[in-house]
CSV table of C-alpha atoms and ligand atoms in Angstrom, one decimal:
chain,number,residue,atom,x,y,z
A,1,MET,CA,36.1,-70.8,50.9
A,2,THR,CA,34.0,-72.1,53.8
A,3,LEU,CA,30.9,-74.1,52.9
A,4,PRO,CA,27.9,-74.0,55.1
A,5,HIS,CA,27.4,-77.1,57.4
A,6,GLN,CA,24.6,-78.6,55.4
A,7,SER,CA,26.4,-78.4,52.1
A,8,ARG,CA,29.5,-79.9,53.6
A,9,GLN,CA,27.4,-82.8,55.1
A,10,ARG,CA,25.9,-83.4,51.6
A,11,LEU,CA,29.3,-83.4,50.0
A,12,LEU,CA,30.5,-85.8,52.6
A,13,TYR,CA,27.6,-88.3,52.0
A,14,PHE,CA,28.3,-88.0,48.2
A,15,TYR,CA,32.0,-88.7,48.8
A,16,VAL,CA,31.3,-91.7,51.0
A,17,SER,CA,28.8,-93.1,48.4
A,18,ALA,CA,31.3,-92.6,45.6
A,19,VAL,CA,34.0,-94.5,47.6
A,20,ALA,CA,31.5,-97.3,48.4
A,21,VAL,CA,30.5,-97.7,44.7
A,22,GLY,CA,34.2,-97.8,43.7
A,23,ALA,CA,34.8,-100.5,46.3
A,24,ALA,CA,31.9,-102.6,45.1
A,25,ILE,CA,33.0,-102.3,41.5
A,26,ALA,CA,36.6,-103.4,42.5
A,27,LEU,CA,35.2,-106.4,44.4
A,28,VAL,CA,32.9,-107.5,41.6
A,29,SER,CA,35.5,-107.2,38.9
A,30,THR,CA,38.2,-109.1,40.9
A,31,ALA,CA,35.7,-111.8,42.0
A,32,TRP,CA,35.1,-112.4,38.3
A,33,ASN,CA,38.7,-113.4,37.7
A,34,GLN,CA,39.1,-115.2,41.0
A,35,GLU,CA,40.2,-118.9,41.0
A,36,TRP,CA,38.0,-120.7,43.5
A,37,ASP,CA,40.0,-123.9,43.8
A,38,LEU,CA,41.9,-122.9,47.0
A,39,SER,CA,44.8,-124.9,48.4
A,40,THR,CA,45.0,-125.7,52.1
A,41,ARG,CA,48.1,-123.6,52.4
A,42,LEU,CA,46.3,-120.6,51.0
A,43,VAL,CA,43.3,-121.1,53.3
A,44,ASN,CA,45.6,-121.4,56.3
A,45,GLY,CA,47.4,-118.2,55.1
A,46,LEU,CA,44.1,-116.4,54.9
A,47,ILE,CA,43.2,-117.4,58.5
A,48,VAL,CA,46.6,-116.4,59.9
A,49,ILE,CA,46.8,-113.0,58.2
A,50,LEU,CA,43.2,-112.2,59.0
A,51,ALA,CA,43.8,-113.1,62.7
A,52,LEU,CA,46.9,-110.9,62.8
A,53,ALA,CA,45.1,-108.0,61.1
A,54,LEU,CA,42.3,-108.3,63.6
A,55,VAL,CA,44.7,-108.2,66.6
A,56,ALA,CA,46.6,-105.3,65.1
A,57,GLU,CA,43.4,-103.3,64.4
A,58,LEU,CA,41.9,-104.0,67.8
A,59,SER,CA,45.0,-102.8,69.5
A,60,SER,CA,45.1,-99.5,67.5
A,61,VAL,CA,45.6,-96.3,69.3
A,62,LYS,CA,43.2,-93.3,69.2
A,63,MET,CA,44.9,-90.1,68.1
A,64,HIS,CA,44.2,-86.8,69.7
A,65,ILE,CA,43.1,-85.1,66.5
A,66,GLY,CA,39.6,-85.8,65.3
A,67,THR,CA,38.7,-89.4,65.3
A,68,SER,CA,41.6,-90.8,63.5
A,69,THR,CA,43.3,-94.0,64.8
A,70,MET,CA,46.8,-95.1,64.3
A,71,SER,CA,47.5,-98.8,64.0
A,72,ILE,CA,49.9,-101.4,62.5
A,73,VAL,CA,47.1,-103.1,60.7
A,74,HIS,CA,48.6,-101.9,57.3
A,75,ILE,CA,51.4,-104.4,57.7
A,76,PRO,CA,49.3,-107.7,57.5
A,77,LEU,CA,47.0,-106.1,55.0
A,78,ILE,CA,49.7,-105.1,52.6
A,79,ALA,CA,51.3,-108.5,53.1
A,80,SER,CA,48.0,-110.1,51.9
A,81,VAL,CA,48.5,-108.3,48.6
A,82,PHE,CA,51.8,-110.2,48.2
A,83,LEU,CA,50.4,-113.5,49.3
A,84,PHE,CA,46.8,-113.8,47.9
A,85,PRO,CA,44.8,-113.0,44.8
A,86,PRO,CA,43.5,-109.4,44.9
A,87,PHE,CA,39.9,-110.4,45.6
A,88,LEU,CA,40.9,-112.3,48.7
A,89,ALA,CA,43.3,-109.5,49.9
A,90,MET,CA,40.4,-107.1,49.7
A,91,ILE,CA,38.1,-109.5,51.5
A,92,ILE,CA,40.7,-109.7,54.4
A,93,GLY,CA,40.7,-105.9,54.6
A,94,ALA,CA,36.9,-105.7,54.5
A,95,ALA,CA,36.4,-108.5,57.0
A,96,THR,CA,38.9,-106.9,59.5
A,97,LEU,CA,37.2,-103.6,59.3
A,98,LEU,CA,33.7,-105.1,59.5
A,99,VAL,CA,34.5,-107.1,62.7
A,100,VAL,CA,36.3,-104.2,64.4
A,101,GLU,CA,34.2,-101.2,63.3
A,102,ALA,CA,30.7,-102.8,63.3
A,103,LEU,CA,30.9,-105.6,65.9
A,104,VAL,CA,33.4,-104.3,68.4
A,105,ARG,CA,33.5,-100.5,68.2
A,106,ARG,CA,29.9,-100.2,66.9
A,107,LYS,CA,30.6,-97.1,64.9
A,108,PRO,CA,27.9,-95.2,62.9
A,109,ILE,CA,27.0,-96.9,59.7
A,110,ILE,CA,28.5,-94.1,57.5
A,111,LYS,CA,31.9,-94.6,59.1
A,112,ILE,CA,31.7,-98.4,58.8
A,113,VAL,CA,30.8,-98.1,55.1
A,114,PHE,CA,33.5,-95.6,54.5
A,115,ASN,CA,36.3,-97.5,56.3
A,116,ILE,CA,35.5,-100.8,54.7
A,117,SER,CA,35.2,-99.3,51.2
A,118,LYS,CA,38.4,-97.2,51.6
A,119,GLU,CA,40.3,-100.4,52.7
A,120,ILE,CA,39.0,-102.4,49.7
A,121,LEU,CA,40.0,-99.6,47.3
A,122,ALA,CA,43.4,-99.1,48.9
A,123,LEU,CA,44.2,-102.8,48.7
A,124,GLY,CA,42.9,-102.8,45.1
A,125,VAL,CA,45.2,-99.9,44.2
A,126,ALA,CA,48.2,-101.6,46.0
A,127,ALA,CA,47.5,-104.9,44.1
A,128,SER,CA,47.3,-103.1,40.7
A,129,VAL,CA,50.6,-101.3,41.3
A,130,PHE,CA,52.2,-104.6,42.5
A,131,TYR,CA,51.2,-106.4,39.3
A,132,ALA,CA,52.0,-103.4,37.1
A,133,LEU,CA,55.6,-103.3,38.5
A,134,GLY,CA,56.1,-107.1,37.8
A,135,GLY,CA,55.0,-108.6,41.1
A,136,HIS,CA,53.2,-112.0,41.4
A,137,HIS,CA,51.3,-113.0,44.5
A,138,SER,CA,52.0,-116.5,46.0
A,139,VAL,CA,51.8,-118.4,49.3
A,140,ASP,CA,54.3,-120.9,47.9
A,141,ARG,CA,57.1,-118.7,46.6
A,142,PHE,CA,58.3,-115.2,47.6
A,143,ASP,CA,59.3,-112.8,44.9
A,144,VAL,CA,62.1,-110.6,46.4
A,145,GLU,CA,62.0,-107.9,43.6
A,146,PRO,CA,62.0,-104.7,45.7
A,147,LEU,CA,60.3,-102.4,43.1
A,148,PRO,CA,56.8,-104.1,43.2
A,149,LEU,CA,57.0,-104.6,47.0
A,150,VAL,CA,57.9,-100.9,47.8
A,151,GLY,CA,55.5,-99.6,45.0
A,152,ALA,CA,52.6,-101.5,46.5
A,153,ALA,CA,53.3,-100.3,50.1
A,154,ILE,CA,53.5,-96.7,48.9
A,155,ALA,CA,50.4,-97.0,46.8
A,156,TYR,CA,48.5,-98.4,49.8
A,157,SER,CA,49.6,-95.7,52.2
A,158,THR,CA,48.9,-92.9,49.7
A,159,ALA,CA,45.4,-94.3,48.8
A,160,THR,CA,44.4,-94.7,52.5
A,161,SER,CA,45.8,-91.4,53.7
A,162,MET,CA,44.2,-89.4,50.7
A,163,ALA,CA,40.9,-91.1,51.4
A,164,VAL,CA,40.9,-90.3,55.1
A,165,ILE,CA,42.3,-86.8,54.8
A,166,PHE,CA,39.7,-85.9,52.2
A,167,ALA,CA,36.9,-87.2,54.5
A,168,VAL,CA,38.3,-85.4,57.6
A,169,SER,CA,38.8,-82.1,55.7
A,170,LEU,CA,35.2,-82.3,54.5
A,171,SER,CA,33.8,-83.0,57.9
A,172,GLU,CA,36.0,-80.7,60.0
A,173,THR,CA,36.4,-77.7,57.6
A,174,LEU,CA,40.2,-78.0,57.5
A,175,ASP,CA,42.0,-77.7,54.3
A,176,PHE,CA,43.6,-80.7,52.7
A,177,GLY,CA,47.3,-79.8,53.5
A,178,GLU,CA,46.6,-78.9,57.1
A,179,THR,CA,44.6,-82.1,57.7
A,180,TRP,CA,47.5,-84.1,56.2
A,181,LEU,CA,50.0,-82.5,58.5
A,182,ARG,CA,47.8,-82.9,61.5
A,183,VAL,CA,46.7,-86.5,60.9
A,184,TYR,CA,49.8,-88.0,59.3
A,185,GLY,CA,52.6,-85.4,59.7
A,186,GLY,CA,53.9,-86.9,63.0
A,187,SER,CA,53.6,-90.5,61.8
A,188,LEU,CA,55.6,-90.1,58.6
A,189,VAL,CA,58.9,-91.3,60.1
A,190,TYR,CA,57.2,-94.5,61.4
A,191,ASP,CA,55.5,-95.1,58.0
A,192,VAL,CA,58.8,-94.9,56.2
A,193,PHE,CA,60.4,-97.1,58.9
A,194,SER,CA,57.6,-99.8,58.6
A,195,THR,CA,57.6,-99.9,54.7
A,196,PRO,CA,59.7,-103.2,54.4
A,197,LEU,CA,57.6,-104.9,57.2
A,198,PRO,CA,54.7,-106.2,55.0
A,199,ALA,CA,57.2,-107.8,52.6
A,200,PHE,CA,59.1,-109.3,55.5
A,201,LEU,CA,55.8,-110.7,56.9
A,202,ALA,CA,54.9,-112.3,53.6
A,203,TYR,CA,58.4,-113.7,53.2
A,204,LEU,CA,58.2,-115.2,56.7
A,205,TYR,CA,54.8,-116.8,56.0
A,206,VAL,CA,56.0,-118.4,52.8
A,207,TRP,CA,59.1,-119.6,54.6
A,208,LYS,CA,57.8,-120.9,57.9
A,209,GLU,CA,54.0,-120.4,57.8
A,210,LEU,CA,52.5,-119.8,61.3
A,211,PHE,CA,55.9,-119.9,63.1
A,212,GLY,CA,57.2,-117.2,60.8
A,213,VAL,CA,54.2,-114.9,61.5
A,214,VAL,CA,54.6,-115.3,65.2
A,215,ALA,CA,58.3,-114.5,64.9
A,216,LEU,CA,57.4,-111.2,63.3
A,217,ALA,CA,54.4,-110.4,65.5
A,218,VAL,CA,56.7,-109.7,68.5
A,219,PRO,CA,58.8,-107.0,66.8
A,220,LEU,CA,55.5,-105.7,65.2
A,221,PHE,CA,54.1,-105.0,68.6
A,222,VAL,CA,57.3,-103.4,69.6
A,223,VAL,CA,56.7,-100.9,66.8
A,224,ARG,CA,53.2,-100.4,68.0
A,225,HIS,CA,54.5,-99.7,71.5
A,226,ILE,CA,56.8,-97.0,70.1
A,227,TYR,CA,53.8,-95.4,68.4
A,228,VAL,CA,51.8,-95.5,71.6
A,229,GLN,CA,54.6,-94.0,73.8
A,230,ASN,CA,55.1,-91.2,71.3
A,231,LEU,CA,51.4,-90.4,71.1
A,232,ARG,CA,50.9,-90.5,74.9
A,233,LEU,CA,53.9,-88.2,75.4
A,234,GLU,CA,52.5,-85.6,72.9
A,235,GLN,CA,49.1,-85.9,74.4
A,236,SER,CA,50.2,-85.4,78.0
A,237,GLY,CA,52.2,-82.3,77.0
A,238,ARG,CA,49.1,-80.9,75.4
A,239,GLU,CA,47.0,-81.7,78.5
A,240,LEU,CA,49.5,-80.1,80.8
A,241,LEU,CA,49.3,-76.9,78.9
A,242,GLU,CA,45.5,-77.0,79.0
A,243,LEU,CA,45.7,-77.6,82.8
A,244,MET,CA,47.9,-74.5,83.2
A,245,VAL,CA,45.4,-72.4,81.2
A,246,LYS,CA,42.4,-73.7,83.2
A,247,ASN,CA,44.2,-72.8,86.3
A,248,ILE,CA,44.4,-69.1,85.4
A,249,GLU,CA,40.8,-69.0,84.1
A,250,ALA,CA,39.5,-70.5,87.3
A,251,ARG,CA,40.6,-67.3,89.1
A,252,ASP,CA,38.6,-65.1,86.8
A,253,PRO,CA,35.1,-66.1,85.8
A,254,TYR,CA,34.8,-63.4,83.2
A,255,THR,CA,37.6,-64.8,81.1
A,256,SER,CA,36.5,-68.4,81.1
A,257,GLY,CA,37.5,-69.9,77.7
A,258,HIS,CA,39.3,-66.7,76.8
A,259,SER,CA,42.7,-68.4,76.1
A,260,GLN,CA,41.2,-71.1,73.9
A,261,ARG,CA,39.3,-68.5,71.9
A,262,VAL,CA,42.4,-66.4,71.5
A,263,ALA,CA,44.3,-69.4,70.3
A,264,GLN,CA,41.5,-70.2,67.9
A,265,TYR,CA,41.4,-66.6,66.4
A,266,ALA,CA,45.3,-66.5,66.4
A,267,ARG,CA,45.4,-69.7,64.4
A,268,VAL,CA,42.9,-68.3,61.8
A,269,VAL,CA,44.6,-64.9,61.5
A,270,ALA,CA,48.1,-66.5,61.2
A,271,LYS,CA,46.9,-69.0,58.6
A,272,GLU,CA,45.2,-66.3,56.6
A,273,ALA,CA,48.4,-64.2,56.8
A,274,GLY,CA,50.1,-67.1,54.9
A,275,ILE,CA,52.4,-68.1,57.8
A,276,SER,CA,53.7,-71.7,57.5
A,277,PHE,CA,51.8,-74.5,59.3
A,278,ARG,CA,54.6,-75.2,61.9
A,279,HIS,CA,54.8,-71.5,62.8
A,280,VAL,CA,51.0,-71.2,62.9
A,281,GLU,CA,50.9,-74.0,65.5
A,282,GLN,CA,53.6,-72.2,67.6
A,283,ILE,CA,51.6,-69.0,67.5
A,284,ALA,CA,48.5,-70.9,68.6
A,285,THR,CA,50.4,-72.5,71.5
A,286,ALA,CA,51.7,-69.0,72.5
A,287,ALA,CA,48.2,-67.6,72.3
A,288,LEU,CA,46.9,-70.4,74.6
A,289,LEU,CA,49.6,-69.5,77.2
A,290,HIS,CA,49.8,-65.7,76.6
A,291,ASP,CA,48.5,-64.8,80.1
A,292,VAL,CA,49.8,-67.8,82.0
A,293,GLY,CA,51.9,-65.6,84.3
A,294,LYS,CA,48.7,-64.3,85.8
A,295,THR,CA,48.6,-67.4,88.0
A,296,TYR,CA,51.1,-65.6,90.3
A,297,GLU,CA,49.4,-64.5,93.5
A,298,GLU,CA,50.4,-60.8,93.0
A,299,TYR,CA,47.9,-60.5,90.1
A,300,GLY,CA,45.0,-62.3,91.8
A,301,ALA,CA,43.5,-59.1,93.4
A,302,LEU,CA,44.1,-57.0,90.2
A,303,ILE,CA,42.3,-59.6,88.0
A,304,ARG,CA,39.2,-59.7,90.3
A,305,LYS,CA,39.1,-55.9,90.8
A,306,GLU,CA,36.0,-54.4,89.2
A,307,GLY,CA,36.9,-50.7,89.5
A,308,LYS,CA,39.7,-48.7,87.9
A,309,LEU,CA,43.3,-49.7,88.6
A,310,THR,CA,45.6,-47.3,90.4
A,311,PRO,CA,48.9,-46.3,88.5
A,312,ASP,CA,50.9,-48.7,90.7
A,313,GLU,CA,48.4,-51.6,90.1
A,314,LYS,CA,48.5,-50.8,86.4
A,315,ARG,CA,52.4,-51.0,86.4
A,316,LEU,CA,52.2,-54.3,88.3
A,317,LEU,CA,49.7,-55.8,85.8
A,318,GLN,CA,51.9,-54.7,82.9
A,319,SER,CA,54.6,-57.0,84.2
A,320,HIS,CA,52.5,-60.1,83.4
A,321,PRO,CA,53.8,-60.7,79.8
A,322,VAL,CA,57.4,-60.9,81.2
A,323,ARG,CA,56.3,-63.3,84.0
A,324,SER,CA,54.3,-65.3,81.5
A,325,ALA,CA,57.3,-65.6,79.2
A,326,GLU,CA,59.5,-66.7,82.1
A,327,LEU,CA,57.0,-69.4,83.1
A,328,VAL,CA,56.6,-70.6,79.5
A,329,SER,CA,60.4,-70.8,79.1
A,330,THR,CA,60.7,-73.3,81.9
A,331,ILE,CA,59.4,-75.9,79.4
A,332,SER,CA,62.3,-76.4,77.0
A,333,THR,CA,60.1,-77.1,73.9
A,334,LEU,CA,58.4,-73.7,74.4
A,335,GLN,CA,61.5,-71.6,74.5
A,336,GLY,CA,62.4,-69.4,71.5
A,337,ALA,CA,59.6,-68.2,69.2
A,338,ILE,CA,56.8,-69.3,71.6
A,339,ALA,CA,58.2,-67.5,74.7
A,340,LYS,CA,59.0,-64.4,72.6
A,341,ALA,CA,55.4,-64.2,71.3
A,342,VAL,CA,54.2,-64.4,74.9
A,343,ARG,CA,56.6,-61.8,76.1
A,344,HIS,CA,55.6,-59.2,73.5
A,345,HIS,CA,51.8,-59.8,73.2
A,346,HIS,CA,51.1,-56.3,74.6
A,347,GLU,CA,53.5,-54.4,72.3
A,348,ASN,CA,51.7,-51.9,70.2
A,349,PHE,CA,52.5,-51.6,66.5
A,350,ASP,CA,53.4,-47.8,67.0
A,351,GLY,CA,55.8,-48.6,69.8
A,352,THR,CA,53.6,-47.4,72.7
A,353,GLY,CA,53.1,-50.9,74.3
A,354,TYR,CA,54.9,-52.9,76.9
A,355,PRO,CA,57.2,-54.5,78.2
A,356,ASP,CA,59.9,-53.3,75.7
A,357,GLY,CA,58.2,-50.7,73.6
A,358,LEU,CA,59.0,-52.5,70.4
A,359,SER,CA,57.4,-51.2,67.2
A,360,GLY,CA,56.5,-52.5,63.7
A,361,ASP,CA,58.3,-55.5,62.4
A,362,ASP,CA,60.6,-55.6,65.5
A,363,ILE,CA,57.6,-57.1,67.3
A,364,PRO,CA,57.6,-60.9,66.7
A,365,ILE,CA,54.9,-61.8,64.2
A,366,GLY,CA,53.4,-64.2,66.8
A,367,ALA,CA,53.0,-61.4,69.3
A,368,ARG,CA,51.3,-59.2,66.7
A,369,VAL,CA,48.9,-61.9,65.9
A,370,ILE,CA,48.1,-62.6,69.6
A,371,MET,CA,47.6,-58.8,70.2
A,372,ILE,CA,44.8,-58.6,67.7
A,373,ALA,CA,43.3,-62.1,68.6
A,374,ASP,CA,43.3,-61.1,72.3
A,375,THR,CA,41.7,-57.8,71.6
A,376,LEU,CA,39.0,-59.4,69.4
A,377,ASP,CA,38.0,-61.7,72.3
A,378,ALA,CA,38.2,-59.0,74.9
A,379,MET,CA,35.8,-56.8,72.8
A,380,THR,CA,33.3,-59.6,71.9
A,381,THR,CA,32.8,-61.0,75.4
A,382,ASP,CA,31.3,-59.5,78.5
A,383,ARG,CA,33.7,-58.0,81.0
A,384,PRO,CA,33.0,-56.7,84.6
A,385,TYR,CA,33.0,-53.1,83.4
A,386,ARG,CA,31.2,-53.4,80.0
A,387,GLN,CA,29.0,-55.6,77.8
A,388,ALA,CA,30.3,-57.3,74.7
A,389,LEU,CA,30.4,-55.0,71.6
A,390,PRO,CA,28.5,-55.9,68.5
A,391,PHE,CA,30.8,-57.3,65.8
A,392,GLU,CA,30.4,-54.3,63.5
A,393,ARG,CA,31.6,-52.0,66.3
A,394,VAL,CA,34.5,-54.4,66.9
A,395,LEU,CA,35.5,-54.0,63.2
A,396,GLU,CA,35.3,-50.2,63.5
A,397,GLU,CA,37.7,-50.4,66.4
A,398,VAL,CA,40.1,-52.7,64.5
A,399,ARG,CA,40.0,-50.3,61.6
A,400,ARG,CA,40.6,-47.3,63.9
A,401,PHE,CA,43.6,-48.8,65.7
A,402,ALA,CA,45.2,-50.4,62.6
A,403,GLY,CA,48.8,-49.1,62.5
A,404,LYS,CA,48.6,-47.8,66.1
A,405,GLN,CA,47.8,-50.9,68.2
A,406,PHE,CA,47.6,-53.5,65.5
A,407,ASP,CA,49.8,-54.5,62.5
A,408,PRO,CA,47.8,-53.0,59.6
A,409,ARG,CA,48.2,-56.1,57.5
A,410,LEU,CA,46.7,-58.3,60.2
A,411,ALA,CA,44.0,-55.8,60.9
A,412,ASP,CA,43.1,-56.0,57.2
A,413,ILE,CA,42.9,-59.8,57.4
A,414,VAL,CA,40.5,-59.6,60.4
A,415,LEU,CA,38.3,-57.0,58.6
A,416,ARG,CA,37.9,-59.4,55.6
A,417,SER,CA,37.9,-62.8,57.3
A,418,GLN,CA,34.7,-64.7,57.1
A,419,THR,CA,36.0,-67.4,59.4
A,420,ILE,CA,36.7,-64.8,62.2
A,421,ARG,CA,33.2,-63.4,61.7
A,422,ARG,CA,31.7,-67.0,62.1
A,423,LEU,CA,33.9,-67.9,65.1
A,424,VAL,CA,33.1,-64.6,66.9
A,425,SER,CA,29.4,-65.1,66.4
A,426,VAL,CA,29.6,-68.7,67.7
A,427,ALA,CA,31.5,-67.5,70.8
A,428,SER,CA,29.1,-64.6,71.5
A,429,GLN,CA,26.1,-67.0,71.3
A,430,ALA,CA,27.7,-69.5,73.6
A,431,ALA,CA,28.5,-66.7,76.1
A,432,LEU,CA,24.9,-65.5,76.1
A,433,GLN,CA,23.6,-69.0,76.8
A,434,ALA,CA,26.2,-69.6,79.6
A,435,ALA,CA,25.6,-66.3,81.4
A,436,PRO,CA,22.2,-66.5,83.3
A,437,ILE,CA,23.4,-64.0,86.0
A,438,ALA,CA,23.4,-60.3,85.1
A,439,PHE,CA,26.8,-58.8,86.2
A,440,ASN,CA,26.8,-55.7,88.3
A,441,ARG,CA,28.7,-53.5,85.9
A,442,ALA,CA,30.4,-50.1,86.4
A,443,PRO,CA,29.4,-47.5,83.9
A,444,PRO,CA,31.2,-47.9,80.6
A,445,SER,CA,34.1,-45.6,80.1
A,446,LYS,CA,35.5,-44.3,76.8
A,447,PRO,CA,38.2,-46.6,75.6
A,448,GLU,CA,41.7,-45.1,74.9
A,449,ARG,CA,42.6,-48.3,73.0
A,450,ALA,CA,40.7,-51.2,71.6
A,451,VAL,CA,41.9,-53.4,74.5
A,452,ILE,CA,39.7,-52.4,77.4
B,501,FE2,FE1,48.0,-60.3,78.5
């Protein structure tokens, strides 16, 4: 169920307030039991770990999804649970986030409050699990029992990721599972890999104090470097795809933003059809690139032509899915399901489409999804030869061509989807605002199919 923006916002404020109250209670209750006679070794430890946490947090990397950042700050913060009393470990977490978020990054107050509170709670949860499993914090002696060390690290990661995912899914209308995969899915391997590092850091501090920390800081920043390289690689791949799409759309002003919208509709339809997350993402990528072959010079004149196409021109235009699939296949990661979905995006469910005349379930599911998403956008935006159709007319067309042009199950999803209705209305309004010039249109002709 999709909540209206205002209710979602209210829910988000309520959620942040609840996390902040929880953090305040955790701080007060641990401060109560805190021993205030601090040894020099403990004070030095606090300074060293806080400094390391600050450097790690300041060098964190922005991820491409939402506003999430990925850093190695969890390593010194979890180590502080093994070294210091819970109140001081929480204070280190809070101080790190306060300096970075408020003083350096100057984030909005709601984000500062949320991030500090989430950190306090996550460290509180990690400390509780640590003690419950038999751990004892100390800067003088290192307890090598693996169970409390691993338990605390898992508790911390789980608490922070749950808190962040819940906030992101509330603010960006994604469901919990999808947000988890998008924000944390790719970093899971690194998280598992870095689980022993907080314990190792604590051990080195107990053993060699400052020198031990410096000895670990070097490999820590190597881990960070691997994070950064991986993220940059993923990001540049995504940006290259977007560049290819912008290149096609630059040739045809009428279809500006078309591929992005088709990808957006395809993602919703595929998700509502119950397709797995990984496959949904493949379909969305195929949808983004479905017409990429139109960058070839031979299609340029056909795309810009405002009148009716001759039979020869029509035949030539119908070769674009094959050319698009060939182009997409030149990138090794896009071969297979993505290239197939691109090749067959003009196949009709009844077998009358092109290029191979496939029918029914022989058409890859991704191609069937793109067919309906592509048509939705074609009908709800202005074209040289006709104005956008009202949404109710579009639904009539979808119903009329279900089982002929469209997979009837997917048509049914589009007819019932509230998300599609909302997205289409947003796209139509944006198009109205962005089109100050009236196009010189040819008289509308009666469509033989929903794709016109
Ligand atoms: Fe196409």
